[in-house]
Every structure is written in structure tokens, then in C-alpha cells.
Coordinates of C-alpha atoms in Angstrom, one line a residue:
M27 CA 69.6 64.9 170.3
S28 CA 67.8 63.3 167.4
A29 CA 69.5 61.6 164.5
G30 CA 68.4 64.5 162.2
S31 CA 70.0 67.0 164.5
E32 CA 73.2 65.0 164.7
A33 CA 73.4 64.7 160.9
F34 CA 72.8 68.4 160.5
K35 CA 75.5 69.3 163.1
L36 CA 78.0 66.9 161.5
S37 CA 77.4 68.2 158.0
F38 CA 77.3 72.0 158.6
E39 CA 79.1 72.5 161.9
I40 CA 81.7 69.8 162.3
S41 CA 82.8 69.1 158.8
P42 CA 81.3 71.4 156.2
V43 CA 84.5 71.6 154.1
I44 CA 85.5 68.7 151.8
L45 CA 88.8 68.5 150.1
V46 CA 88.5 67.2 146.5
N47 CA 91.4 65.8 144.4
G48 CA 94.8 67.2 145.5
I49 CA 95.8 65.3 148.6
A50 CA 92.5 63.4 148.4
S51 CA 93.4 61.8 145.1
L52 CA 94.3 58.4 146.7
V53 CA 91.1 58.4 148.9
P54 CA 88.2 56.4 147.5
G55 CA 86.0 58.9 145.7
Q56 CA 88.8 61.5 145.8
M57 CA 87.0 63.4 148.6
L58 CA 88.4 64.0 152.1
P59 CA 86.3 65.7 154.9
I60 CA 88.2 68.3 156.8
V61 CA 87.3 66.6 160.1
A62 CA 89.8 63.9 159.1
L63 CA 92.5 66.5 159.5
T64 CA 91.2 68.5 162.5
Q65 CA 90.5 65.3 164.5
A66 CA 93.4 63.2 163.2
A67 CA 95.0 62.9 166.6
D68 CA 91.8 61.7 168.2
F69 CA 91.1 59.2 165.5
T70 CA 94.6 57.8 165.9
L71 CA 94.2 57.4 169.7
G72 CA 90.8 55.8 169.2
L73 CA 92.3 53.1 166.9
L74 CA 95.2 52.5 169.3
N75 CA 93.0 52.4 172.5
G76 CA 90.1 50.5 170.9
E77 CA 87.6 53.3 171.6
T78 CA 86.1 56.3 169.9
V79 CA 87.1 59.7 171.1
P80 CA 85.6 62.2 171.5
T81 CA 82.2 60.6 172.4
T82 CA 80.0 63.6 171.4
L83 CA 80.2 66.1 168.6
D84 CA 80.4 69.0 171.1
K85 CA 83.8 67.7 172.2
Y86 CA 85.3 68.0 168.7
L87 CA 88.0 70.6 168.4
C88 CA 86.7 72.7 165.5
H89 CA 83.2 74.0 164.9
W90 CA 82.3 75.9 161.7
K91 CA 79.7 78.4 160.6
P92 CA 79.2 80.5 157.5
L93 CA 79.8 84.2 157.9
P94 CA 77.6 87.0 156.6
G95 CA 78.6 88.3 153.2
T96 CA 78.6 84.9 151.5
T97 CA 77.1 85.3 148.0
L98 CA 74.6 83.3 146.1
I99 CA 74.5 85.5 143.0
A100 CA 77.1 88.1 142.0
N101 CA 76.8 90.2 138.9
Q102 CA 78.4 93.4 137.6
I103 CA 76.8 95.9 135.2
G104 CA 78.8 97.1 132.2
Q105 CA 80.0 100.6 132.5
Y106 CA 80.7 101.4 128.9
P107 CA 78.2 103.3 126.7
F108 CA 75.3 101.3 125.2
A109 CA 73.2 101.8 122.0
N110 CA 69.9 102.0 123.9
Q111 CA 68.4 101.3 127.3
S112 CA 67.1 97.9 126.2
I113 CA 70.7 96.7 125.6
A114 CA 72.0 98.4 128.8
A115 CA 69.4 96.6 130.9
N116 CA 70.7 93.2 129.9
A117 CA 74.4 94.0 130.1
I118 CA 75.0 91.6 133.1
I119 CA 78.6 90.4 133.7
V120 CA 78.7 87.4 136.0
Q121 CA 81.2 87.5 138.8
P122 CA 82.7 84.6 140.9
L123 CA 81.0 83.7 144.2
T124 CA 82.7 84.3 147.5
I125 CA 82.2 82.1 150.6
S126 CA 83.6 82.9 154.1
M127 CA 83.6 80.2 156.8
Q128 CA 84.5 80.7 160.5
M129 CA 86.3 78.0 162.4
N130 CA 86.1 78.2 166.1
C131 CA 88.6 76.0 168.0
P132 CA 89.0 76.9 171.7
V133 CA 90.9 74.7 174.1
Q134 CA 88.3 72.6 176.1
D135 CA 90.4 70.3 178.2
E136 CA 93.5 70.4 180.4
G137 CA 96.5 70.0 178.2
G138 CA 94.5 70.9 175.1
Y139 CA 97.0 73.5 173.9
T140 CA 99.4 70.8 172.9
A141 CA 96.8 68.9 171.0
K142 CA 95.5 72.2 169.4
L143 CA 99.0 73.1 168.2
A144 CA 99.5 69.7 166.7
A145 CA 96.1 69.7 165.0
L146 CA 96.5 73.2 163.5
T147 CA 100.0 72.5 162.3
V148 CA 98.8 69.4 160.5
L149 CA 95.8 71.3 159.1
Q150 CA 98.0 74.2 157.8
Q151 CA 100.5 71.8 156.1
A152 CA 97.8 69.6 154.6
L153 CA 95.9 72.6 153.1
S154 CA 99.1 74.1 151.7
A155 CA 99.9 70.8 150.0
H156 CA 96.4 70.5 148.8
N157 CA 96.5 73.9 147.2
R158 CA 99.9 73.3 145.6
L159 CA 98.5 70.1 144.0
G160 CA 95.6 72.0 142.4
G161 CA 93.0 70.6 144.8
T162 CA 89.6 72.2 145.2
Y163 CA 87.0 72.4 148.0
T164 CA 83.3 71.7 148.3
I165 CA 81.6 74.0 150.9
A166 CA 78.3 72.9 152.5
T167 CA 76.1 75.6 154.0
P168 CA 72.4 75.3 155.1
S169 CA 71.4 77.4 152.1
Q170 CA 73.7 76.2 149.3
I171 CA 76.4 73.7 148.5
Y172 CA 79.4 75.3 146.6
P173 CA 81.6 72.9 144.6
N174 CA 84.9 73.6 142.9
C175 CA 86.0 76.3 145.3
L176 CA 89.5 77.6 145.8
L177 CA 91.0 78.7 149.2
M178 CA 92.1 82.3 149.1
Q179 CA 93.3 82.7 152.7
M180 CA 93.1 81.6 156.3
R181 CA 93.4 84.3 158.9
D182 CA 93.0 84.9 162.6
V183 CA 89.9 86.8 163.6
S184 CA 89.9 86.1 167.3
G185 CA 88.2 88.7 169.5
G186 CA 88.6 89.7 173.1
E187 CA 85.6 87.9 174.4
S188 CA 87.9 85.0 175.6
K189 CA 91.2 84.9 177.5
Q190 CA 92.4 82.5 175.0
V191 CA 94.2 83.7 171.8
Q192 CA 93.9 82.4 168.2
H193 CA 90.7 80.6 168.9
T194 CA 88.8 81.7 165.8
W195 CA 89.9 81.5 162.2
Q196 CA 88.3 82.8 159.0
F197 CA 88.5 80.8 155.7
D198 CA 87.8 82.8 152.5
F199 CA 86.9 80.7 149.5
I200 CA 86.1 81.7 145.9
Q201 CA 84.1 79.8 143.3
P202 CA 85.6 80.6 139.8
L203 CA 83.4 81.0 136.8
T204 CA 85.3 78.3 134.8
T205 CA 86.2 75.1 136.5
I206 CA 89.0 72.6 135.5
N207 CA 86.4 70.1 134.2
Q208 CA 84.7 72.8 132.1
A209 CA 88.1 73.9 130.7
V210 CA 89.0 70.3 129.8
Q211 CA 85.6 69.8 128.0
V212 CA 86.1 73.0 125.9
Y213 CA 89.7 72.0 125.1
N214 CA 88.7 68.4 124.0
S215 CA 85.8 69.8 121.9
L216 CA 88.2 72.2 120.1
M217 CA 90.8 69.5 119.5
N218 CA 88.2 67.1 118.1
K219 CA 87.0 69.8 115.7
I220 CA 90.6 70.5 114.5
A221 CA 91.3 66.7 114.1
G222 CA 88.1 66.3 112.1
G223 CA 88.7 69.3 109.9
L224 CA 85.6 71.1 111.0
P225 CA 85.4 74.9 111.5
T226 CA 86.1 75.7 115.1
G227 CA 84.7 79.3 115.1
M228 CA 88.1 80.5 116.4
F229 CA 90.6 79.8 113.6
P230 CA 90.2 79.8 109.8
A231 CA 89.8 76.3 108.3
W232 CA 92.8 74.8 106.5
S233 CA 92.6 75.1 102.7
G234 CA 94.3 73.1 99.9
I235 CA 93.9 71.8 96.4
S236 CA 90.4 70.6 95.6
S237 CA 90.0 66.9 95.1
T238 CA 88.0 67.6 91.9
V239 CA 90.9 69.1 90.2
G240 CA 92.9 66.6 88.3
A241 CA 95.6 66.6 85.6
A242 CA 96.6 64.2 82.8
V243 CA 100.3 63.7 82.9
A244 CA 101.8 64.2 79.5
G245 CA 103.6 61.3 77.9
S246 CA 107.3 61.0 77.3
T247 CA 106.9 62.5 73.8
G248 CA 105.7 65.8 75.2
G249 CA 102.0 65.4 74.8
S250 CA 99.4 67.9 75.9
T251 CA 98.4 68.5 79.6
L252 CA 94.7 69.1 80.3
L253 CA 92.6 69.8 83.4
P254 CA 89.6 67.5 83.0
S255 CA 87.6 69.3 85.6
A256 CA 88.1 72.6 83.7
A257 CA 87.3 71.2 80.2
N258 CA 84.6 73.7 79.7
L259 CA 87.1 76.6 80.0
V260 CA 88.8 78.0 76.9
A261 CA 92.2 77.9 78.7
G262 CA 91.6 74.3 79.7
A263 CA 91.1 73.2 76.0
V264 CA 94.4 74.6 74.7
A265 CA 97.1 72.0 74.2
V266 CA 100.6 72.6 75.3
P267 CA 102.8 72.4 72.1
S268 CA 105.5 69.8 72.0
A269 CA 109.2 70.4 71.4
T270 CA 109.0 69.4 67.7
T271 CA 106.8 72.4 67.0
Y272 CA 109.7 74.7 67.3
G273 CA 112.0 72.5 65.2
F274 CA 113.9 70.9 68.0
A275 CA 114.6 67.2 67.7
V276 CA 113.5 65.0 70.6

């Protein structure tokens, strides 16, 4: 098999699912290929024995392929009344994309059931922890690469074509419309606008006393109080009488 064929098989058949953040936060690049989980036992044995096992990609436990029904574009048409046909024709509501992957993991060697049980147990626990930590997935298919996906479910879809049981599993992923990074960017932009006193488009701007309005504080003898910025107004030119005007001694 050529190097190109090996690279294609490794990328889209052996390890097309990559864990991002979550349990991969301590991994350089914060990305962990799923083959590191499904072949964890073999990698450990290889390090202990000083050899690499298995020797070919065909001997790997899990083989993946995308299932029919995976979406590249998903839209919904608004069902409410429109003013005219021109508006109705453009009333497209974008929907999240769905990706379904099939993982085939039959037992290939004598005593493989024990290794398979251990591998799938590690895989289930690792994916559960990854989901609890808010981790996402990047799915690689020959037609599209889907980043920022969430795992919805993993279920057994084994058929009767083999005497083995639980040899085929289906993974259902969804790609949300708004990712965590996009939400953080929107939040930071809003907070910067609020801190800078700029209109946000969501909330009314804070109002207060204008900086151009001033006041001359009257002296201790009860002098008049004027508003310099409103000197052209009649009310602004009227002096406040002192206490002596009314016959009171100060």
C-alpha cells in the first residue's frame, strides 16, 4: 500500500475522531486522536516490549466510516405568514449539522474478547469524562471536516451478519450553530462596550448630568446661584434673594 493510501486510511478509517479540550487539555495542542484510546493497550504493550503492535493498520481494533444521512447544509423554512413571496423566498433558518459515524470493532485474534472489553470500557469512561468537562470533537470525513462537534449518543447497531455480538457501534454528533469561542467573543465585545460607555444595541445607554452644566455656589452671605451654561435663559438670569430681603437678620 502506498504512503498516500496509508495516510488516507489512518485519517478517515482508523482515527477520524479527535477529542478537543476536555480530557485533552493537558495534551500539547489540546487535541487527542481517538486511536490513542481504542489502541491504548497495544501502545502500552509496545512500549513495554520494545516493539510496535499491531504491525499493520488492518490489525487495529476499530475501523470507522461515515454513515449516510450526514449533513453538509441544513436549513428550515419559516412557516409563519409573510408579507410577499420575495420575503418568503429568503426566510431561511439555519439548523445545526448532524454527523453519524460507524465504528466496527470485531474480535480478530484468539483471546481478543478480553482486550476488546478493556478497550471499550476505557473508551466509554474517557468519552463520558470528556463530555462532562465540556470537551468537543473534530470529525474528519472524506468530504468535510466538522470542528466543534458534540457527542449525542453511542449505541449498538450490530446486525446478524456475524456470529459475534456488539461488533458495530454508531456515534451521533451534532455541530451547534454557536460555538464556545464565538460565545466568548460576543460576550467580550459586549463587556468592552459597556466598560467604554458605548451603545451596545441591546440595552439603553446610561444617562447622567451633562458635564456642560455648572453652578456657582453662593457665598456664606446668601449670594445668588446661577447656571452659567443656561445664562441665555430668563430663569437662569434671576437671582435668588437673600435672607435680608425678607427682614431677617443674618
